[in-house]
């Protein structure tokens, strides 16, 4: 099967934006691809973070991924720092990556403006991404629109390495265009993101889902219950399209346009549907949390498989780059 690499930050618990925008798609890909799914803790340290929380967040992310349907029998799920070759290959790829290419990355320009002192890791972040992908010679990478530029750089790095050493070692990874959704947060403004506090957690209780949905942004033109609304501009309607039945989605639009439902009525229906849809995931997560050793074991097995594949690539890279092999 063709190989796919996907990475996700150890941000703790998954939210419905991560799930609908990426993870649900990865779960489906497992049937047709050999998937390497990596919790990218080495990337996470390029931004301010709490060291005391990183371990817990990493485990929470792994638990969420397994509960959401990532199957260790079909996919390699592992933590980036458990495979030192990621950092090693990144260093080697530094030598074929022009600084100018890194400086023009949109994410670097945005993020570097928000910190007083720019760490080199922020600039080199896309080289680590290139290493993540090329280490496993992944042919396809599912990417959101915010990562397309970094994948282009990974392709450029692969081309430059192959050209510099006159080899065809690294395939140029192709973007995997999917119908995965871009989920807007409950503020109706920006992409759903834990740092913006506009999320619904994948493992939230029914009460928590309702508490978060209740004040969520709707059609701003709908001032009172008697005003007809426009579902096409309402993020609650978009969420209905992911969690409600076809018939219910039609009903929501009718009730909104005809001012039959108030927005709270509409949100109540959505809350119930979200809770019902996510119930199996919450149940699996509860079972995994009751046995955290099983999650660690999955990660250990995944890291072993990943290290094996990574070492094959590193052996080839070392030979091609002319390093003296260590004496046996
Ligand atoms: S009734 Fe529903 S779809 Fe219409 S504006 Fe309110 S929350 Fe949005």
mmCIF file of N, CA and C in Angstrom, residues 142-267:
data_model
loop_
_atom_site.group_PDB
_atom_site.id
_atom_site.type_symbol
_atom_site.label_atom_id
_atom_site.label_comp_id
_atom_site.label_asym_id
_atom_site.label_seq_id
_atom_site.Cartn_x
_atom_site.Cartn_y
_atom_site.Cartn_z
ATOM 1 N N UNK A 142 -1.568 14.092 3.803
ATOM 2 C CA UNK A 142 -2.813 14.857 3.891
ATOM 3 C C UNK A 142 -2.508 16.220 4.500
ATOM 4 N N UNK A 143 -2.846 17.283 3.803
ATOM 5 C CA UNK A 143 -2.501 18.622 4.315
ATOM 6 C C UNK A 143 -3.717 19.536 4.293
ATOM 7 N N UNK A 144 -3.789 20.371 5.313
ATOM 8 C CA UNK A 144 -4.740 21.472 5.303
ATOM 9 C C UNK A 144 -4.134 22.609 4.505
ATOM 10 N N UNK A 145 -4.963 23.595 4.187
ATOM 11 C CA UNK A 145 -4.464 24.686 3.339
ATOM 12 C C UNK A 145 -3.309 25.439 4.007
ATOM 13 N N UNK A 146 -3.274 25.440 5.372
ATOM 14 C CA UNK A 146 -2.215 26.176 6.059
ATOM 15 C C UNK A 146 -0.868 25.448 6.018
ATOM 16 N N UNK A 147 -0.864 24.218 5.518
ATOM 17 C CA UNK A 147 0.391 23.464 5.463
ATOM 18 C C UNK A 147 0.900 23.235 4.040
ATOM 19 N N UNK A 148 0.159 23.724 3.059
ATOM 20 C CA UNK A 148 0.533 23.466 1.663
ATOM 21 C C UNK A 148 1.928 24.021 1.364
ATOM 22 N N UNK A 149 2.209 25.227 1.886
ATOM 23 C CA UNK A 149 3.495 25.864 1.595
ATOM 24 C C UNK A 149 4.656 25.040 2.191
ATOM 25 N N UNK A 150 4.436 24.504 3.393
ATOM 26 C CA UNK A 150 5.496 23.694 4.015
ATOM 27 C C UNK A 150 5.720 22.395 3.237
ATOM 28 N N UNK A 151 4.654 21.833 2.683
ATOM 29 C CA UNK A 151 4.827 20.605 1.900
ATOM 30 C C UNK A 151 5.586 20.909 0.603
ATOM 31 N N UNK A 152 5.313 22.080 0.040
ATOM 32 C CA UNK A 152 6.076 22.479 -1.161
ATOM 33 C C UNK A 152 7.559 22.566 -0.823
ATOM 34 N N UNK A 153 7.861 23.081 0.357
ATOM 35 C CA UNK A 153 9.264 23.170 0.758
ATOM 36 C C UNK A 153 9.859 21.758 0.925
ATOM 37 N N UNK A 154 9.086 20.846 1.494
ATOM 38 C CA UNK A 154 9.580 19.466 1.657
ATOM 39 C C UNK A 154 9.900 18.869 0.284
ATOM 40 N N UNK A 155 9.063 19.165 -0.703
ATOM 41 C CA UNK A 155 9.320 18.669 -2.060
ATOM 42 C C UNK A 155 10.618 19.278 -2.607
ATOM 43 N N UNK A 156 10.785 20.560 -2.329
ATOM 44 C CA UNK A 156 11.993 21.267 -2.790
ATOM 45 C C UNK A 156 13.249 20.676 -2.122
ATOM 46 N N UNK A 157 13.133 20.380 -0.818
ATOM 47 C CA UNK A 157 14.265 19.795 -0.089
ATOM 48 C C UNK A 157 14.605 18.422 -0.678
ATOM 49 N N UNK A 158 13.578 17.633 -0.978
ATOM 50 C CA UNK A 158 13.809 16.308 -1.580
ATOM 51 C C UNK A 158 14.526 16.460 -2.922
ATOM 52 N N UNK A 159 14.049 17.413 -3.726
ATOM 53 C CA UNK A 159 14.668 17.645 -5.048
ATOM 54 C C UNK A 159 16.127 18.060 -4.899
ATOM 55 N N UNK A 160 16.374 18.981 -3.962
ATOM 56 C CA UNK A 160 17.730 19.499 -3.785
ATOM 57 C C UNK A 160 18.683 18.402 -3.301
ATOM 58 N N UNK A 161 18.209 17.564 -2.372
ATOM 59 C CA UNK A 161 19.069 16.476 -1.878
ATOM 60 C C UNK A 161 19.394 15.530 -3.032
ATOM 61 N N UNK A 162 18.353 15.111 -3.753
ATOM 62 C CA UNK A 162 18.566 14.164 -4.860
ATOM 63 C C UNK A 162 19.523 14.745 -5.901
ATOM 64 N N UNK A 163 19.351 16.048 -6.162
ATOM 65 C CA UNK A 163 20.176 16.693 -7.184
ATOM 66 C C UNK A 163 21.629 16.863 -6.687
ATOM 67 N N UNK A 164 21.772 17.314 -5.429
ATOM 68 C CA UNK A 164 23.113 17.564 -4.878
ATOM 69 C C UNK A 164 23.957 16.285 -4.882
ATOM 70 N N UNK A 165 23.304 15.136 -4.575
ATOM 71 C CA UNK A 165 24.061 13.875 -4.454
ATOM 72 C C UNK A 165 23.830 12.946 -5.649
ATOM 73 N N UNK A 166 23.156 13.469 -6.656
ATOM 74 C CA UNK A 166 22.894 12.713 -7.898
ATOM 75 C C UNK A 166 22.304 11.324 -7.597
ATOM 76 N N UNK A 167 21.233 11.332 -6.810
ATOM 77 C CA UNK A 167 20.519 10.085 -6.471
ATOM 78 C C UNK A 167 19.018 10.311 -6.664
ATOM 79 N N UNK A 168 18.287 9.263 -6.547
ATOM 80 C CA UNK A 168 16.825 9.366 -6.531
ATOM 81 C C UNK A 168 16.324 8.760 -5.227
ATOM 82 N N UNK A 169 16.895 9.221 -4.116
ATOM 83 C CA UNK A 169 16.560 8.602 -2.833
ATOM 84 C C UNK A 169 15.154 8.971 -2.358
ATOM 85 N N UNK A 170 14.881 10.271 -2.360
ATOM 86 C CA UNK A 170 13.619 10.718 -1.771
ATOM 87 C C UNK A 170 12.570 10.956 -2.851
ATOM 88 N N UNK A 171 11.398 10.313 -2.717
ATOM 89 C CA UNK A 171 10.300 10.688 -3.609
ATOM 90 C C UNK A 171 9.785 12.067 -3.189
ATOM 91 N N UNK A 172 9.245 12.800 -4.162
ATOM 92 C CA UNK A 172 8.657 14.103 -3.799
ATOM 93 C C UNK A 172 7.254 13.853 -3.246
ATOM 94 N N UNK A 173 7.048 14.139 -1.973
ATOM 95 C CA UNK A 173 5.733 13.840 -1.383
ATOM 96 C C UNK A 173 4.627 14.686 -2.012
ATOM 97 N N UNK A 174 3.540 14.019 -2.317
ATOM 98 C CA UNK A 174 2.423 14.709 -2.967
ATOM 99 C C UNK A 174 1.373 15.117 -1.932
ATOM 100 N N UNK A 175 0.782 16.295 -2.117
ATOM 101 C CA UNK A 175 -0.306 16.676 -1.200
ATOM 102 C C UNK A 175 -1.517 15.794 -1.452
ATOM 103 N N UNK A 176 -2.125 15.332 -0.401
ATOM 104 C CA UNK A 176 -3.329 14.527 -0.547
ATOM 105 C C UNK A 176 -4.513 15.458 -0.302
ATOM 106 N N UNK A 177 -5.172 15.781 -1.389
ATOM 107 C CA UNK A 177 -6.296 16.706 -1.264
ATOM 108 C C UNK A 177 -7.518 15.903 -0.849
ATOM 109 N N UNK A 178 -8.105 16.287 0.245
ATOM 110 C CA UNK A 178 -9.243 15.538 0.772
ATOM 111 C C UNK A 178 -10.418 16.496 0.949
ATOM 112 N N UNK A 179 -11.555 15.885 1.257
ATOM 113 C CA UNK A 179 -12.739 16.727 1.495
ATOM 114 C C UNK A 179 -12.846 17.074 2.979
ATOM 115 N N UNK A 180 -11.749 16.863 3.725
ATOM 116 C CA UNK A 180 -11.781 17.156 5.160
ATOM 117 C C UNK A 180 -12.184 18.606 5.392
ATOM 118 N N UNK A 181 -12.962 18.796 6.412
ATOM 119 C CA UNK A 181 -13.562 20.110 6.629
ATOM 120 C C UNK A 181 -12.607 21.064 7.345
ATOM 121 N N UNK A 182 -12.788 22.362 7.074
ATOM 122 C CA UNK A 182 -12.122 23.389 7.880
ATOM 123 C C UNK A 182 -13.194 23.900 8.840
ATOM 124 N N UNK A 183 -13.045 23.559 10.105
ATOM 125 C CA UNK A 183 -14.097 23.849 11.076
ATOM 126 C C UNK A 183 -13.816 25.178 11.773
ATOM 127 N N UNK A 184 -14.792 26.070 11.675
ATOM 128 C CA UNK A 184 -14.673 27.374 12.341
ATOM 129 C C UNK A 184 -15.049 27.200 13.813
ATOM 130 N N UNK A 185 -14.397 27.979 14.683
ATOM 131 C CA UNK A 185 -14.640 27.872 16.123
ATOM 132 C C UNK A 185 -15.989 28.430 16.532
ATOM 133 N N UNK A 186 -16.332 28.247 17.814
ATOM 134 C CA UNK A 186 -17.639 28.663 18.309
ATOM 135 C C UNK A 186 -17.797 30.181 18.336
ATOM 136 N N UNK A 187 -16.678 30.905 18.206
ATOM 137 C CA UNK A 187 -16.773 32.368 18.105
ATOM 138 C C UNK A 187 -17.190 32.801 16.696
ATOM 139 N N UNK A 188 -17.253 31.843 15.782
ATOM 140 C CA UNK A 188 -17.661 32.158 14.411
ATOM 141 C C UNK A 188 -16.627 32.959 13.644
ATOM 142 N N UNK A 189 -15.431 33.133 14.222
ATOM 143 C CA UNK A 189 -14.435 34.026 13.615
ATOM 144 C C UNK A 189 -13.298 33.264 12.932
ATOM 145 N N UNK A 190 -12.635 32.414 13.720
ATOM 146 C CA UNK A 190 -11.398 31.805 13.240
ATOM 147 C C UNK A 190 -11.513 30.289 13.288
ATOM 148 N N UNK A 191 -10.555 29.634 12.658
ATOM 149 C CA UNK A 191 -10.486 28.171 12.686
ATOM 150 C C UNK A 191 -10.518 27.672 14.132
ATOM 151 N N UNK A 192 -11.242 26.587 14.368
ATOM 152 C CA UNK A 192 -11.336 26.053 15.717
ATOM 153 C C UNK A 192 -9.944 25.693 16.221
ATOM 154 N N UNK A 193 -9.584 26.221 17.392
ATOM 155 C CA UNK A 193 -8.231 26.028 17.888
ATOM 156 C C UNK A 193 -8.222 26.123 19.405
ATOM 157 N N UNK A 194 -7.527 25.187 20.030
ATOM 158 C CA UNK A 194 -7.488 25.157 21.494
ATOM 159 C C UNK A 194 -6.947 26.473 22.049
ATOM 160 N N UNK A 195 -5.941 27.046 21.374
ATOM 161 C CA UNK A 195 -5.334 28.274 21.884
ATOM 162 C C UNK A 195 -6.315 29.450 21.845
ATOM 163 N N UNK A 196 -7.338 29.367 21.003
ATOM 164 C CA UNK A 196 -8.321 30.455 20.920
ATOM 165 C C UNK A 196 -9.518 30.198 21.843
ATOM 166 N N UNK A 197 -9.566 29.034 22.459
ATOM 167 C CA UNK A 197 -10.650 28.739 23.400
ATOM 168 C C UNK A 197 -12.019 28.694 22.734
ATOM 169 N N UNK A 198 -12.070 28.295 21.463
ATOM 170 C CA UNK A 198 -13.350 28.287 20.737
ATOM 171 C C UNK A 198 -13.732 26.867 20.293
ATOM 172 N N UNK A 199 -13.387 25.893 21.126
ATOM 173 C CA UNK A 199 -13.536 24.495 20.707
ATOM 174 C C UNK A 199 -14.615 23.752 21.497
ATOM 175 N N UNK A 200 -15.007 22.606 20.954
ATOM 176 C CA UNK A 200 -15.730 21.586 21.728
ATOM 177 C C UNK A 200 -14.815 20.366 21.741
ATOM 178 N N UNK A 201 -14.489 19.890 22.941
ATOM 179 C CA UNK A 201 -13.596 18.736 23.053
ATOM 180 C C UNK A 201 -14.284 17.468 22.580
ATOM 181 N N UNK A 202 -13.490 16.602 21.987
ATOM 182 C CA UNK A 202 -14.048 15.337 21.475
ATOM 183 C C UNK A 202 -14.583 14.489 22.629
ATOM 184 N N UNK A 203 -14.001 14.686 23.811
ATOM 185 C CA UNK A 203 -14.384 13.859 24.951
ATOM 186 C C UNK A 203 -15.210 14.651 25.969
ATOM 187 N N UNK A 204 -15.701 15.816 25.581
ATOM 188 C CA UNK A 204 -16.504 16.631 26.507
ATOM 189 C C UNK A 204 -17.768 15.897 26.930
ATOM 190 N N UNK A 205 -18.193 16.144 28.168
ATOM 191 C CA UNK A 205 -19.460 15.584 28.662
ATOM 192 C C UNK A 205 -20.622 16.305 27.974
ATOM 193 N N UNK A 206 -21.823 15.737 28.109
ATOM 194 C CA UNK A 206 -23.016 16.369 27.530
ATOM 195 C C UNK A 206 -23.184 17.781 28.093
ATOM 196 N N UNK A 207 -22.932 17.939 29.379
ATOM 197 C CA UNK A 207 -23.079 19.261 30.016
ATOM 198 C C UNK A 207 -22.066 20.252 29.432
ATOM 199 N N UNK A 208 -20.839 19.791 29.270
ATOM 200 C CA UNK A 208 -19.797 20.686 28.744
ATOM 201 C C UNK A 208 -20.112 21.098 27.306
ATOM 202 N N UNK A 209 -20.612 20.150 26.512
ATOM 203 C CA UNK A 209 -20.969 20.487 25.120
ATOM 204 C C UNK A 209 -22.029 21.577 25.119
ATOM 205 N N UNK A 210 -23.029 21.416 25.972
ATOM 206 C CA UNK A 210 -24.113 22.413 25.987
ATOM 207 C C UNK A 210 -23.614 23.768 26.505
ATOM 208 N N UNK A 211 -22.797 23.753 27.548
ATOM 209 C CA UNK A 211 -22.277 25.015 28.098
ATOM 210 C C UNK A 211 -21.472 25.783 27.049
ATOM 211 N N UNK A 212 -20.782 25.061 26.179
ATOM 212 C CA UNK A 212 -19.969 25.727 25.157
ATOM 213 C C UNK A 212 -20.824 26.172 23.971
ATOM 214 N N UNK A 213 -21.812 25.346 23.625
ATOM 215 C CA UNK A 213 -22.637 25.681 22.462
ATOM 216 C C UNK A 213 -23.585 26.849 22.740
ATOM 217 N N UNK A 214 -24.088 26.905 23.980
ATOM 218 C CA UNK A 214 -25.142 27.870 24.301
ATOM 219 C C UNK A 214 -24.779 29.312 23.893
ATOM 220 N N UNK A 215 -23.584 29.810 24.269
ATOM 221 C CA UNK A 215 -23.259 31.189 23.878
ATOM 222 C C UNK A 215 -22.616 31.315 22.487
ATOM 223 N N UNK A 216 -22.574 30.240 21.718
ATOM 224 C CA UNK A 216 -21.831 30.270 20.437
ATOM 225 C C UNK A 216 -22.467 31.244 19.443
ATOM 226 N N UNK A 217 -21.619 31.784 18.599
ATOM 227 C CA UNK A 217 -22.030 32.752 17.569
ATOM 228 C C UNK A 217 -23.003 32.103 16.574
ATOM 229 N N UNK A 218 -24.040 32.867 16.183
ATOM 230 C CA UNK A 218 -24.975 32.382 15.149
ATOM 231 C C UNK A 218 -25.022 33.429 14.027
ATOM 232 N N UNK A 219 -26.123 33.456 13.276
ATOM 233 C CA UNK A 219 -26.294 34.493 12.247
ATOM 234 C C UNK A 219 -26.390 35.846 12.967
ATOM 235 N N UNK A 220 -25.389 36.727 12.775
ATOM 236 C CA UNK A 220 -25.387 37.979 13.549
ATOM 237 C C UNK A 220 -26.577 38.890 13.224
ATOM 238 N N UNK A 221 -27.209 38.677 12.063
ATOM 239 C CA UNK A 221 -28.352 39.531 11.688
ATOM 240 C C UNK A 221 -29.625 39.114 12.424
ATOM 241 N N UNK A 222 -29.584 37.944 13.046
ATOM 242 C CA UNK A 222 -30.787 37.461 13.755
ATOM 243 C C UNK A 222 -30.757 37.995 15.199
ATOM 244 N N UNK A 223 -31.420 39.138 15.407
ATOM 245 C CA UNK A 223 -31.325 39.808 16.717
ATOM 246 C C UNK A 223 -32.326 39.230 17.718
ATOM 247 N N UNK A 224 -33.546 38.916 17.252
ATOM 248 C CA UNK A 224 -34.562 38.382 18.167
ATOM 249 C C UNK A 224 -35.079 37.065 17.607
ATOM 250 N N UNK A 225 -35.836 36.373 18.439
ATOM 251 C CA UNK A 225 -36.357 35.064 18.042
ATOM 252 C C UNK A 225 -37.292 35.172 16.849
ATOM 253 N N UNK A 226 -37.935 36.343 16.701
ATOM 254 C CA UNK A 226 -38.911 36.512 15.608
ATOM 255 C C UNK A 226 -38.232 36.784 14.264
ATOM 256 N N UNK A 227 -36.962 37.175 14.303
ATOM 257 C CA UNK A 227 -36.252 37.469 13.036
ATOM 258 C C UNK A 227 -35.955 36.175 12.293
ATOM 259 N N UNK A 228 -36.284 36.113 10.995
ATOM 260 C CA UNK A 228 -35.842 34.947 10.223
ATOM 261 C C UNK A 228 -34.312 34.942 10.157
ATOM 262 N N UNK A 229 -33.721 33.758 10.144
ATOM 263 C CA UNK A 229 -32.265 33.668 10.079
ATOM 264 C C UNK A 229 -31.794 33.168 8.712
ATOM 265 N N UNK A 230 -30.490 33.224 8.532
ATOM 266 C CA UNK A 230 -29.885 32.703 7.299
ATOM 267 C C UNK A 230 -28.885 31.606 7.679
ATOM 268 N N UNK A 231 -29.276 30.348 7.535
ATOM 269 C CA UNK A 231 -28.373 29.264 7.963
ATOM 270 C C UNK A 231 -27.058 29.251 7.202
ATOM 271 N N UNK A 232 -27.072 29.801 5.996
ATOM 272 C CA UNK A 232 -25.847 29.734 5.180
ATOM 273 C C UNK A 232 -24.696 30.548 5.762
ATOM 274 N N UNK A 233 -25.008 31.483 6.663
ATOM 275 C CA UNK A 233 -23.923 32.274 7.267
ATOM 276 C C UNK A 233 -23.719 31.881 8.727
ATOM 277 N N UNK A 234 -24.338 30.786 9.133
ATOM 278 C CA UNK A 234 -24.296 30.413 10.556
ATOM 279 C C UNK A 234 -23.450 29.159 10.770
ATOM 280 N N UNK A 235 -22.483 29.280 11.682
ATOM 281 C CA UNK A 235 -21.585 28.155 11.961
ATOM 282 C C UNK A 235 -22.316 26.994 12.644
ATOM 283 N N UNK A 236 -23.391 27.301 13.355
ATOM 284 C CA UNK A 236 -24.170 26.229 13.999
ATOM 285 C C UNK A 236 -24.777 25.328 12.915
ATOM 286 N N UNK A 237 -25.228 25.948 11.848
ATOM 287 C CA UNK A 237 -25.785 25.159 10.732
ATOM 288 C C UNK A 237 -24.687 24.288 10.102
ATOM 289 N N UNK A 238 -23.493 24.866 9.959
ATOM 290 C CA UNK A 238 -22.377 24.081 9.411
ATOM 291 C C UNK A 238 -22.116 22.856 10.285
ATOM 292 N N UNK A 239 -22.168 23.046 11.601
ATOM 293 C CA UNK A 239 -21.930 21.907 12.501
ATOM 294 C C UNK A 239 -23.057 20.885 12.390
ATOM 295 N N UNK A 240 -24.294 21.369 12.198
ATOM 296 C CA UNK A 240 -25.391 20.429 11.964
ATOM 297 C C UNK A 240 -25.065 19.526 10.764
ATOM 298 N N UNK A 241 -24.438 20.107 9.749
ATOM 299 C CA UNK A 241 -24.146 19.324 8.544
ATOM 300 C C UNK A 241 -23.164 18.183 8.816
ATOM 301 N N UNK A 242 -22.428 18.282 9.912
ATOM 302 C CA UNK A 242 -21.498 17.204 10.268
ATOM 303 C C UNK A 242 -22.083 16.223 11.276
ATOM 304 N N UNK A 243 -23.064 16.669 12.051
ATOM 305 C CA UNK A 243 -23.523 15.812 13.153
ATOM 306 C C UNK A 243 -24.998 15.431 13.080
ATOM 307 N N UNK A 244 -25.779 16.027 12.178
ATOM 308 C CA UNK A 244 -27.216 15.754 12.146
ATOM 309 C C UNK A 244 -27.574 14.960 10.899
ATOM 310 N N UNK A 245 -28.766 14.355 10.935
ATOM 311 C CA UNK A 245 -29.211 13.556 9.789
ATOM 312 C C UNK A 245 -29.626 14.489 8.638
ATOM 313 N N UNK A 246 -29.716 13.911 7.432
ATOM 314 C CA UNK A 246 -30.124 14.702 6.253
ATOM 315 C C UNK A 246 -31.453 15.396 6.522
ATOM 316 N N UNK A 247 -32.410 14.617 7.051
ATOM 317 C CA UNK A 247 -33.746 15.185 7.281
ATOM 318 C C UNK A 247 -33.679 16.312 8.303
ATOM 319 N N UNK A 248 -32.830 16.141 9.303
ATOM 320 C CA UNK A 248 -32.752 17.170 10.345
ATOM 321 C C UNK A 248 -32.067 18.437 9.819
ATOM 322 N N UNK A 249 -31.121 18.249 8.934
ATOM 323 C CA UNK A 249 -30.438 19.427 8.368
ATOM 324 C C UNK A 249 -31.439 20.268 7.571
ATOM 325 N N UNK A 250 -32.292 19.571 6.795
ATOM 326 C CA UNK A 250 -33.332 20.281 6.033
ATOM 327 C C UNK A 250 -34.265 21.012 7.002
ATOM 328 N N UNK A 251 -34.623 20.333 8.072
ATOM 329 C CA UNK A 251 -35.544 20.919 9.058
ATOM 330 C C UNK A 251 -34.912 22.146 9.726
ATOM 331 N N UNK A 252 -33.636 22.068 10.042
ATOM 332 C CA UNK A 252 -32.946 23.206 10.665
ATOM 333 C C UNK A 252 -33.047 24.429 9.745
ATOM 334 N N UNK A 253 -32.753 24.222 8.466
ATOM 335 C CA UNK A 253 -32.781 25.349 7.519
ATOM 336 C C UNK A 253 -34.186 25.949 7.439
ATOM 337 N N UNK A 254 -35.193 25.085 7.391
ATOM 338 C CA UNK A 254 -36.580 25.584 7.315
ATOM 339 C C UNK A 254 -36.953 26.355 8.576
ATOM 340 N N UNK A 255 -36.651 25.766 9.722
ATOM 341 C CA UNK A 255 -37.013 26.393 10.995
ATOM 342 C C UNK A 255 -36.262 27.713 11.199
ATOM 343 N N UNK A 256 -35.055 27.771 10.689
ATOM 344 C CA UNK A 256 -34.255 28.999 10.801
ATOM 345 C C UNK A 256 -34.838 30.090 9.902
ATOM 346 N N UNK A 257 -35.034 29.753 8.637
ATOM 347 C CA UNK A 257 -35.528 30.759 7.672
ATOM 348 C C UNK A 257 -36.937 31.235 8.045
ATOM 349 N N UNK A 258 -37.744 30.321 8.616
ATOM 350 C CA UNK A 258 -39.120 30.693 8.958
ATOM 351 C C UNK A 258 -39.257 31.188 10.395
ATOM 352 N N UNK A 259 -38.141 31.355 11.089
ATOM 353 C CA UNK A 259 -38.153 31.792 12.498
ATOM 354 C C UNK A 259 -39.023 30.880 13.359
ATOM 355 N N UNK A 260 -39.113 29.611 12.977
ATOM 356 C CA UNK A 260 -39.882 28.651 13.777
ATOM 357 C C UNK A 260 -39.142 28.277 15.059
ATOM 358 N N UNK A 261 -37.823 28.105 14.941
ATOM 359 C CA UNK A 261 -36.985 27.808 16.106
ATOM 360 C C UNK A 261 -36.215 29.058 16.501
ATOM 361 N N UNK A 262 -35.981 29.193 17.798
ATOM 362 C CA UNK A 262 -34.989 30.154 18.235
ATOM 363 C C UNK A 262 -33.615 29.491 18.118
ATOM 364 N N UNK A 263 -32.576 30.296 18.241
ATOM 365 C CA UNK A 263 -31.230 29.713 18.100
ATOM 366 C C UNK A 263 -30.922 28.723 19.218
ATOM 367 N N UNK A 264 -31.487 28.954 20.396
ATOM 368 C CA UNK A 264 -31.234 28.004 21.484
ATOM 369 C C UNK A 264 -31.873 26.646 21.182
ATOM 370 N N UNK A 265 -33.078 26.672 20.559
ATOM 371 C CA UNK A 265 -33.723 25.402 20.165
ATOM 372 C C UNK A 265 -32.803 24.649 19.202
ATOM 373 N N UNK A 266 -32.288 25.398 18.263
ATOM 374 C CA UNK A 266 -31.441 24.833 17.206
ATOM 375 C C UNK A 266 -30.154 24.237 17.807
ATOM 376 N N UNK A 267 -29.601 24.972 18.782
ATOM 377 C CA UNK A 267 -28.368 24.508 19.425
ATOM 378 C C UNK A 267 -28.634 23.278 20.299
#
